Short mmCIF file of C-alpha atoms and ligand atoms in Angstrom, two decimals:
data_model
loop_
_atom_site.label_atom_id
_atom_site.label_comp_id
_atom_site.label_asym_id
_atom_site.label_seq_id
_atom_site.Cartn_x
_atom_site.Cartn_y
_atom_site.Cartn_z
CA UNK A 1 5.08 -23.17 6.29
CA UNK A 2 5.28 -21.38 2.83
CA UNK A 3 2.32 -19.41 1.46
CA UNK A 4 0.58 -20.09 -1.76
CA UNK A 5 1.40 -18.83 -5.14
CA UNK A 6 0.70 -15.32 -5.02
CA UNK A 7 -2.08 -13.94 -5.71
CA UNK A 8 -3.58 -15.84 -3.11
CA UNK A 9 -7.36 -16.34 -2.30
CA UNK A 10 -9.76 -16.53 -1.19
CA UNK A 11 -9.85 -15.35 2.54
CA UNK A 12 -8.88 -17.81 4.98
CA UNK A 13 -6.62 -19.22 7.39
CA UNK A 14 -4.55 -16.30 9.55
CA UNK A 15 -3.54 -13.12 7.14
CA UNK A 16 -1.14 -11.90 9.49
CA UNK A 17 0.69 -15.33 9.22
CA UNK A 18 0.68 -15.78 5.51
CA UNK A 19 1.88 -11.86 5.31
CA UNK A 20 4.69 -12.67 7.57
CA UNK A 21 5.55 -15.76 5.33
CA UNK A 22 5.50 -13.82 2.44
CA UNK A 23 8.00 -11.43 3.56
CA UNK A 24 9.89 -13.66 5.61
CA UNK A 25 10.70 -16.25 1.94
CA UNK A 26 10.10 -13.14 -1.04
CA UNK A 27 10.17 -9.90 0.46
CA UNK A 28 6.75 -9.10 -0.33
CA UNK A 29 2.81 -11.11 -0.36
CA UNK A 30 0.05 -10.09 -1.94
CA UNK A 31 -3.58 -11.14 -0.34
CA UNK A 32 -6.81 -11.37 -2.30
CA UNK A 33 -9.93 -9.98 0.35
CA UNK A 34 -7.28 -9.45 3.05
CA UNK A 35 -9.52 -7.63 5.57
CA UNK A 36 -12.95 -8.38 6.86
CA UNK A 37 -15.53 -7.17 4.22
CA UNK A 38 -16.85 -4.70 6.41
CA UNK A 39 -13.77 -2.62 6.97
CA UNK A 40 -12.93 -2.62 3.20
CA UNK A 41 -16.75 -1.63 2.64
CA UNK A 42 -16.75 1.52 4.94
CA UNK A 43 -13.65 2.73 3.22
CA UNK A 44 -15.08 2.66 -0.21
CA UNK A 45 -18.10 4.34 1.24
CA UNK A 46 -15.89 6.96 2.69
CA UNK A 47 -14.10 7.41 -0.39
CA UNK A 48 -17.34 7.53 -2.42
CA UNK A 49 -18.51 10.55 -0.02
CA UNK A 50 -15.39 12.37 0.41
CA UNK A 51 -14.75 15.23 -2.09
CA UNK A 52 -11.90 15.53 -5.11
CA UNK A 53 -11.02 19.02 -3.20
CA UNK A 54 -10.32 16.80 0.26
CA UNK A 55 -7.48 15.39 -1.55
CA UNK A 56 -4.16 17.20 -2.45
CA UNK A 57 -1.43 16.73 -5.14
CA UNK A 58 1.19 14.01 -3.14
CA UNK A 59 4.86 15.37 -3.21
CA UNK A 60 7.90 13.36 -3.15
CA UNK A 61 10.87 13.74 -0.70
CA UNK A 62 10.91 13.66 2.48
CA UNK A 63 9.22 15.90 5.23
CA UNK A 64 11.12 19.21 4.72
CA UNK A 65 12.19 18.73 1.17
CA UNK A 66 8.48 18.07 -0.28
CA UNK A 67 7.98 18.14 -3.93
CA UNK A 68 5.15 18.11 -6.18
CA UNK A 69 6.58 16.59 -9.72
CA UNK A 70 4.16 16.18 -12.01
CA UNK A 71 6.38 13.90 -13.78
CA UNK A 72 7.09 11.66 -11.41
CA UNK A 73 3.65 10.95 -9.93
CA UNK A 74 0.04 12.40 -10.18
CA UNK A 75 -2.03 11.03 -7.60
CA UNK A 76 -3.70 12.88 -4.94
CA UNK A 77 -3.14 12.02 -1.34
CA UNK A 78 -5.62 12.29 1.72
CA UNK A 79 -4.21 10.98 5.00
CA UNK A 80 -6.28 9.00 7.18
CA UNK A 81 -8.41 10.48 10.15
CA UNK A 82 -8.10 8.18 12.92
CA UNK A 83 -11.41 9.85 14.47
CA UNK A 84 -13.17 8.71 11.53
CA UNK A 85 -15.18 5.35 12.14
CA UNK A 86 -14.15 3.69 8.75
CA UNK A 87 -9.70 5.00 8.84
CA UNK A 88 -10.37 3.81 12.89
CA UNK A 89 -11.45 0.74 11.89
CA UNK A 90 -8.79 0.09 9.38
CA UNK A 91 -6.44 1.52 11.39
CA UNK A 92 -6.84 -1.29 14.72
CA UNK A 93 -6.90 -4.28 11.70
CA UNK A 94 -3.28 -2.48 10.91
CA UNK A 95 -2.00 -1.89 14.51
CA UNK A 96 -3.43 -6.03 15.09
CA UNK A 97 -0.95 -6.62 11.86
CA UNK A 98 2.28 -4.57 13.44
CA UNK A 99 2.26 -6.29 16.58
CA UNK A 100 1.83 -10.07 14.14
CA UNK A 101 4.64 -8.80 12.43
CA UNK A 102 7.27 -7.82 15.20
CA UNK A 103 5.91 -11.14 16.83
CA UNK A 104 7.15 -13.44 14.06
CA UNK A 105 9.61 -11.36 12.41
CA UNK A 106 11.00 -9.36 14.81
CA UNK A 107 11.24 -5.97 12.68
CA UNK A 108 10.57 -3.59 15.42
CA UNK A 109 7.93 -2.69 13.56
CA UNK A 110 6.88 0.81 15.41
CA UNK A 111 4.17 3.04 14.39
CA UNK A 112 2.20 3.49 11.00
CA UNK A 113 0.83 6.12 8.67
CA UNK A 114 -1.17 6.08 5.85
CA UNK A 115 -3.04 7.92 2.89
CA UNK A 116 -5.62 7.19 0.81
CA UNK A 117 -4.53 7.84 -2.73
CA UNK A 118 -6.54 8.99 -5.97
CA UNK A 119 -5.11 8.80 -9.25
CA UNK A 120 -7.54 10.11 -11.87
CA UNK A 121 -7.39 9.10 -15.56
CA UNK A 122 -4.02 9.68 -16.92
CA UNK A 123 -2.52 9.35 -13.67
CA UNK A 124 0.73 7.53 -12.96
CA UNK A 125 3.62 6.89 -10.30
CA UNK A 126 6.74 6.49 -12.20
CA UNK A 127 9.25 3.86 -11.03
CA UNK A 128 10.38 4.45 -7.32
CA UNK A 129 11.40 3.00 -3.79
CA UNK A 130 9.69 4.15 -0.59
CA UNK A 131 12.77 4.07 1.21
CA UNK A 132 16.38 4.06 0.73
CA UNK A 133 18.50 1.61 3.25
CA UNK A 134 19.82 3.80 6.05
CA UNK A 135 17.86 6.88 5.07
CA UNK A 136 14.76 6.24 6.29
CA UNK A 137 12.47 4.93 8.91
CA UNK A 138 9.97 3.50 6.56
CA UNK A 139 10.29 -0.52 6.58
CA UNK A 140 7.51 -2.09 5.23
CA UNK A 141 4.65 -0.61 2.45
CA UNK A 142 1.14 -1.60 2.38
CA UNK A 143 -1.04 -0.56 -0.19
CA UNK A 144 -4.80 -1.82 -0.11
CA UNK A 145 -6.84 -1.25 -3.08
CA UNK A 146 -10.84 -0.20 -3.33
CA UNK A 147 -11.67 -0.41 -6.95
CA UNK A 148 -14.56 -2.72 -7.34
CA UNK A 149 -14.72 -4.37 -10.64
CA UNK A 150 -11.18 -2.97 -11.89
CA UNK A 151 -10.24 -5.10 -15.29
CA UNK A 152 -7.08 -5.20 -17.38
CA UNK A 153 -7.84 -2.42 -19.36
CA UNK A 154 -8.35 0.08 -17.10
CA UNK A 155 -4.41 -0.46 -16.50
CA UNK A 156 -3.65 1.39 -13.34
CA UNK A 157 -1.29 -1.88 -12.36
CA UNK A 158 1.33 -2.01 -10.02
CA UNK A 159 4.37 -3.12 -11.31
CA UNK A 160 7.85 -4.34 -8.45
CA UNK A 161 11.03 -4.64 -9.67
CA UNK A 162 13.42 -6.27 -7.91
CA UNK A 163 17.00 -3.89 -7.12
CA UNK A 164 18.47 -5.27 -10.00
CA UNK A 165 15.54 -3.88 -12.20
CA UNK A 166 13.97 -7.26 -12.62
CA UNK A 167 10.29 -7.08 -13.11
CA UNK A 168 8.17 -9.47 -10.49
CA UNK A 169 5.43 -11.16 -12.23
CA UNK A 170 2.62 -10.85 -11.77
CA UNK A 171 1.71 -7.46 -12.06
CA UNK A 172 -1.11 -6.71 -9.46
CA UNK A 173 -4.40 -5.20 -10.36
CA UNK A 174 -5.91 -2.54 -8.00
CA UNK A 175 -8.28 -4.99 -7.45
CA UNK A 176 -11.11 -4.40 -4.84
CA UNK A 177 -10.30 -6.16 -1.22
CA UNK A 178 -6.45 -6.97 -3.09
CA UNK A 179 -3.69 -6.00 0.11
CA UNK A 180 0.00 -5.72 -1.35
CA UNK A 181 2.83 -5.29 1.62
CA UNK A 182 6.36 -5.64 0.63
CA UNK A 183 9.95 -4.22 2.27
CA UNK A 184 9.88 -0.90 1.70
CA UNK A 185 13.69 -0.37 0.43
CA UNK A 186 13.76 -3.53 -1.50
CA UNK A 187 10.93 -3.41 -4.35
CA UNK A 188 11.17 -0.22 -6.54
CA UNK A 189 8.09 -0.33 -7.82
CA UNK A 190 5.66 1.72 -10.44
CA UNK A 191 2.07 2.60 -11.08
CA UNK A 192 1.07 2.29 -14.77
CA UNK A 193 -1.42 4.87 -16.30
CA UNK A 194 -4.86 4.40 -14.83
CA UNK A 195 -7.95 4.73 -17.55
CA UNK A 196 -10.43 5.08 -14.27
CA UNK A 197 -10.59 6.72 -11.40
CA UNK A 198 -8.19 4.15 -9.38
CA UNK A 199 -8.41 4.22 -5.18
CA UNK A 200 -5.84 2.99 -2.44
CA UNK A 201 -4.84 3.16 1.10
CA UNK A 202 -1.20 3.62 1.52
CA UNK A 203 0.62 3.14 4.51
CA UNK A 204 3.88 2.58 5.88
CA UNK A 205 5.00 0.74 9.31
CA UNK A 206 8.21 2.18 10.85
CA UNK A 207 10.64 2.23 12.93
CA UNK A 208 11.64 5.35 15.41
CA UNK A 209 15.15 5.41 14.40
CA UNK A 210 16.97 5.46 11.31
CA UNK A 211 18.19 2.00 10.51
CA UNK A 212 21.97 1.55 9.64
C1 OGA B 301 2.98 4.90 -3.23
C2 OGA B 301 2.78 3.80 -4.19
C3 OGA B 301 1.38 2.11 -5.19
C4 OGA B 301 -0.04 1.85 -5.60
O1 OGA B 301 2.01 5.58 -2.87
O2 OGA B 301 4.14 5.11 -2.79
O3 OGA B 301 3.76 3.34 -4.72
O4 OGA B 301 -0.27 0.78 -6.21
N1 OGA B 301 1.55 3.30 -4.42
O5 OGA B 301 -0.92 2.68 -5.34
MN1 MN B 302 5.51 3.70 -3.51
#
């Protein structure tokens, strides 16, 4: 079965199935009102309520070697609170997705952590991968996006590249409801200058061992 031109939309048939598809044929899929309304609701809510001090300057690097480079990226990270109703909720839809994924993929898909993410006008992520092959535990990226009524020019796009430097089309709106997941260490990928406050959930599934 091969999934629709992407974007895709709008919500039907089995998410977890087209996602696997997705990666399974391109590498990557990118879903239109992925999740039930309600769980993408109470995380705009909770963003709404949730103050700009909550969230910090994201680094880059891993763990010990932690960065903050203003030139590479200027978004402001919060990571999730799994005792929170609305992260909880989000949180089961993703654990529900893991287990589809290691089911028809077999990826060992292991645990998953996530952030939201706030870029405020001006704010960027310059070109990057999440992982490097063999350096990392980090397989597969998800990025859901919580900007209701988000248009063209208030930029903020994401932009993958394949590893040759080959720019997918098309580049993806933060849209509202919109759910990108790709492999981690095959897409370097960019965020272009927001004009607008701009709002995600990142995550990453994993695997508990390097790979090789
Ligand atoms: C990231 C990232 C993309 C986006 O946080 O690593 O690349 O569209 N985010 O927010
Ligand atoms: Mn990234």
């Amino acid at each position: 079965m091969s999934e629709l031109p992407s974007p895709v939309g709008p919500r039907d048939g089995d998410v977890t199935e087209r996602i696997a598809n997705g990666l399974r044929e391109k590498g990557y899929s990118i879903i239109l009102d992925a999740l039930p309304p309600p769980i993408t609701e109470d995380l705009l809510k909770r963003i709404i309520e949730l103050e700009p001090g909550d969230f910090k300057p994201a680094g880059i690097g891993r763990q010990g070697a932690l960065l903050v480079n203003p030139f590479v990226r200027r978004d402001h990270i919060l990571w999730l609170d799994a005792t929170h109703p609305a992260d909880s909720a989000y949180l089961i839809w993703m654990e529900t997705l893991r287990q589809g994924l290691n089911r028809r993929l077999f990826l060992g898909l292991f645990d998953y952590e996530c952030h939201f993410a706030h870029y405020p006008p001006g704010a960027f992520y310059k070109r990057h991968l999440d992982a490097f092959k063999g350096d990392t535990n980090r397989v597969v990226t998800t990025v859901l996006y919580l900007n209701p009524g988000w248009t063209v020019a208030d930029g903020g796009e994401l932009r993958l590249y394949t590893l040759n430097g080959d720019e997918i089309s098309p580049r993806i709106l933060p849209v509202f409801g919109t759910l990108v997941v790709f492999l981690s260490a095959d897409f370097p990928h960019a965020v272009a200058v927001a004009n607008r406050h701009r709002y995600s959930v990142t995550g990453w599934f994993r695997v508990n061992t390097p790979m090789d």
